[in-house]
mmCIF file of C-alpha atoms in Angstrom:
data_model
loop_
_atom_site.group_PDB
_atom_site.id
_atom_site.type_symbol
_atom_site.label_atom_id
_atom_site.label_comp_id
_atom_site.label_asym_id
_atom_site.label_seq_id
_atom_site.Cartn_x
_atom_site.Cartn_y
_atom_site.Cartn_z
ATOM 1 C CA MET A 1 -10.865 30.382 29.975
ATOM 2 C CA VAL A 2 -13.717 29.495 28.053
ATOM 3 C CA ARG A 3 -11.725 29.592 24.597
ATOM 4 C CA TYR A 4 -9.502 26.992 26.029
ATOM 5 C CA TYR A 5 -12.267 24.547 26.690
ATOM 6 C CA ILE A 6 -13.733 25.254 23.326
ATOM 7 C CA ALA A 7 -10.406 24.844 21.561
ATOM 8 C CA GLY A 8 -9.757 21.535 23.727
ATOM 9 C CA GLY A 9 -13.115 20.320 22.745
ATOM 10 C CA ILE A 10 -12.637 20.809 19.037
ATOM 11 C CA ILE A 11 -9.279 19.119 19.176
ATOM 12 C CA ALA A 12 -10.774 16.235 21.142
ATOM 13 C CA ALA A 13 -13.778 16.039 18.618
ATOM 14 C CA SER A 14 -11.220 16.051 15.682
ATOM 15 C CA VAL A 15 -9.202 13.190 17.159
ATOM 16 C CA ILE A 16 -12.252 11.193 17.788
ATOM 17 C CA ILE A 17 -13.601 11.636 14.234
ATOM 18 C CA TYR A 18 -10.163 10.895 12.709
ATOM 19 C CA ALA A 19 -9.787 7.794 14.763
ATOM 20 C CA LEU A 20 -13.328 6.608 13.863
ATOM 21 C CA ILE A 21 -12.828 7.188 10.218
ATOM 22 C CA GLN A 22 -9.555 5.664 10.164
ATOM 23 C CA CYS A 23 -10.957 2.526 12.075
ATOM 24 C CA ILE A 24 -13.922 2.228 9.563
ATOM 25 C CA LEU A 25 -11.492 2.585 6.563
ATOM 26 C CA SER A 26 -8.950 -0.003 7.742
ATOM 27 C CA ASP A 27 -8.757 -3.372 6.546
ATOM 28 C CA ALA A 28 -10.416 -5.779 9.222
ATOM 29 C CA ARG A 29 -7.814 -8.366 8.867
ATOM 30 C CA ARG A 30 -4.931 -6.042 9.844
ATOM 31 C CA VAL A 31 -6.560 -4.424 12.780
ATOM 32 C CA ARG A 32 -4.726 -5.295 16.023
ATOM 33 C CA SER A 33 -5.826 -6.283 19.525
ATOM 34 C CA ILE A 34 -9.661 -6.649 19.224
ATOM 35 C CA SER A 35 -11.931 -6.954 16.338
ATOM 36 C CA LYS A 36 -12.912 -3.845 14.084
ATOM 37 C CA PRO A 37 -16.350 -3.547 15.474
ATOM 38 C CA ALA A 38 -15.300 -3.661 18.908
ATOM 39 C CA TRP A 39 -12.738 -0.840 18.075
ATOM 40 C CA ILE A 40 -15.671 1.230 16.552
ATOM 41 C CA LEU A 41 -17.689 0.616 19.791
ATOM 42 C CA THR A 42 -14.699 1.727 21.906
ATOM 43 C CA ILE A 43 -14.267 4.779 20.130
ATOM 44 C CA VAL A 44 -17.787 5.797 20.282
ATOM 45 C CA LEU A 45 -18.549 4.747 23.836
ATOM 46 C CA LEU A 46 -15.257 6.006 25.255
ATOM 47 C CA PRO A 47 -14.696 9.155 23.084
ATOM 48 C CA LEU A 48 -11.254 10.328 23.757
ATOM 49 C CA LEU A 49 -9.805 7.244 25.619
ATOM 50 C CA GLY A 50 -11.266 4.792 22.892
ATOM 51 C CA ALA A 51 -9.479 6.948 20.201
ATOM 52 C CA LEU A 52 -6.176 7.131 21.858
ATOM 53 C CA LEU A 53 -6.391 3.453 22.539
ATOM 54 C CA TRP A 54 -7.020 2.881 18.746
ATOM 55 C CA PHE A 55 -3.917 4.822 17.863
ATOM 56 C CA TRP A 56 -1.927 3.029 20.434
ATOM 57 C CA LEU A 57 -3.158 -0.587 20.221
ATOM 58 C CA GLY A 58 -5.530 -1.118 17.454
ATOM 59 C CA ARG A 59 -4.443 0.818 14.277
ATOM 60 C CA PRO A 60 -2.683 -1.467 11.789
ATOM 61 C CA LEU A 61 1.232 -1.205 11.633
ATOM 62 C CA GLY A 62 2.269 0.785 8.689
ATOM 63 C CA ALA A 63 -1.137 2.287 8.388
ATOM 64 C CA ALA A 64 -0.353 5.220 6.500
ATOM 65 C CA PRO A 65 -3.367 6.094 4.156
ATOM 66 C CA ALA A 66 -2.547 5.995 0.376
ATOM 67 C CA THR A 67 -4.894 7.226 -2.348
ATOM 68 C CA GLY A 68 -5.393 4.505 -5.156
ATOM 69 C CA ALA A 69 -5.851 5.193 -8.853
ATOM 70 C CA ALA A 70 -9.556 5.325 -8.418
ATOM 71 C CA GLY A 71 -9.143 7.800 -5.492
ATOM 72 C CA ASN A 72 -10.162 5.172 -2.876
ATOM 73 C CA SER A 73 -8.316 5.225 0.470
ATOM 74 C CA SER A 74 -6.457 2.226 1.275
ATOM 75 C CA TYR A 75 -3.474 1.292 3.249
ATOM 76 C CA TYR A 76 -0.064 0.798 2.088
ATOM 77 C CA ALA A 77 1.086 -2.752 2.631
ATOM 78 C CA PRO A 78 4.762 -2.919 3.814
ATOM 79 C CA GLY A 79 6.876 -5.046 1.492
ATOM 80 C CA ARG A 80 4.786 -4.489 -1.695
ATOM 81 C CA SER A 81 6.444 -2.843 -4.470
ATOM 82 C CA THR A 82 5.134 0.471 -5.747
ATOM 83 C CA ALA A 83 6.321 0.293 -9.371
ATOM 84 C CA PRO A 84 6.597 -2.616 -11.688
ATOM 85 C CA ASP A 85 10.304 -2.315 -12.235
ATOM 86 C CA ASP A 86 10.830 -2.621 -8.476
ATOM 87 C CA ASP A 87 8.974 -5.974 -8.224
ATOM 88 C CA ASP A 88 11.290 -8.874 -8.446
ATOM 89 C CA ALA A 89 8.614 -11.241 -9.489
ATOM 90 C CA PHE A 90 7.417 -8.995 -12.330
ATOM 91 C CA LEU A 91 11.027 -8.571 -13.610
ATOM 92 C CA ARG A 92 11.476 -12.560 -13.418
ATOM 93 C CA GLN A 93 8.166 -12.912 -15.429
ATOM 94 C CA LEU A 94 9.490 -10.528 -18.027
ATOM 95 C CA GLU A 95 12.760 -12.236 -18.333
ATOM 96 C CA ARG A 96 10.955 -15.668 -18.864
ATOM 97 C CA GLN A 97 8.827 -14.094 -21.490
ATOM 98 C CA ARG A 98 11.990 -12.631 -23.371
ATOM 99 C CA GLU A 99 13.631 -16.160 -23.011
ATOM 100 C CA LEU A 100 10.467 -17.880 -24.418
ATOM 101 C CA LYS A 101 10.347 -15.509 -27.326
ATOM 102 C CA LYS A 102 13.884 -15.762 -28.037
ATOM 103 C CA ARG A 103 13.559 -19.585 -28.161
ATOM 104 C CA GLU A 104 10.746 -19.340 -30.468
ATOM 105 C CA GLU A 105 12.491 -17.163 -32.775
ATOM 106 C CA GLU A 106 15.705 -19.634 -32.737
ATOM 107 C CA LEU A 107 13.248 -22.465 -33.451
ATOM 108 C CA LYS A 108 11.602 -20.629 -36.214
ATOM 109 C CA ARG A 109 15.006 -19.669 -37.782
ATOM 110 C CA ARG A 110 16.108 -23.306 -37.552
ATOM 111 C CA GLU A 111 12.811 -24.614 -39.112
ATOM 112 C CA GLU A 112 13.433 -22.163 -42.185
ATOM 113 C CA GLU A 113 17.059 -23.267 -42.463
ATOM 114 C CA LEU A 114 16.032 -26.904 -42.419
ATOM 115 C CA LYS A 115 13.322 -26.217 -45.085
ATOM 116 C CA LYS A 116 15.759 -24.543 -47.359
ATOM 117 C CA ARG A 117 18.400 -27.302 -46.973
ATOM 118 C CA GLU A 118 15.732 -29.836 -47.974
ATOM 119 C CA LYS A 119 14.708 -27.721 -50.813
ATOM 120 C CA ASP A 120 18.320 -27.344 -51.954
ATOM 121 C CA ALA A 121 18.986 -31.190 -51.508
ATOM 122 C CA GLY A 122 15.940 -31.925 -53.449
ATOM 123 C CA ASN A 123 16.838 -29.774 -56.515
ATOM 124 C CA ASP A 124 20.575 -30.880 -56.343
ATOM 125 C CA PRO A 125 21.443 -32.668 -59.617
ATOM 126 C CA GLN A 126 24.348 -34.568 -58.098
ATOM 127 C CA ALA A 127 21.894 -36.322 -55.595
ATOM 128 C CA ASP A 128 20.954 -38.914 -58.445
#
């Protein structure tokens, strides 16, 4: 019987610690219901109930922790692209850059062609 109390206490402590860490690491602007400091106090002052309320009412939606390139824990923002080739704005920017480069090359080609024509017209003996 004592083993069940010990196991329950360990599970409860784990849930409380996990909720507290997740609350501390969450973005304050995305926390729901009450402010982030109020959630921390709620988890600390009402240990198991506060942790359960955090998971139910306070945790940001879509709050699956993701590890960034620097190893820092951050939250995945729904709607954000995960790869550059999935980002429509990035692809539009690439297309604009390609179009601009193509126009510059065309302009350069036409300028060279015009210089060549002017040079040929200046050396043409029939022009006199």
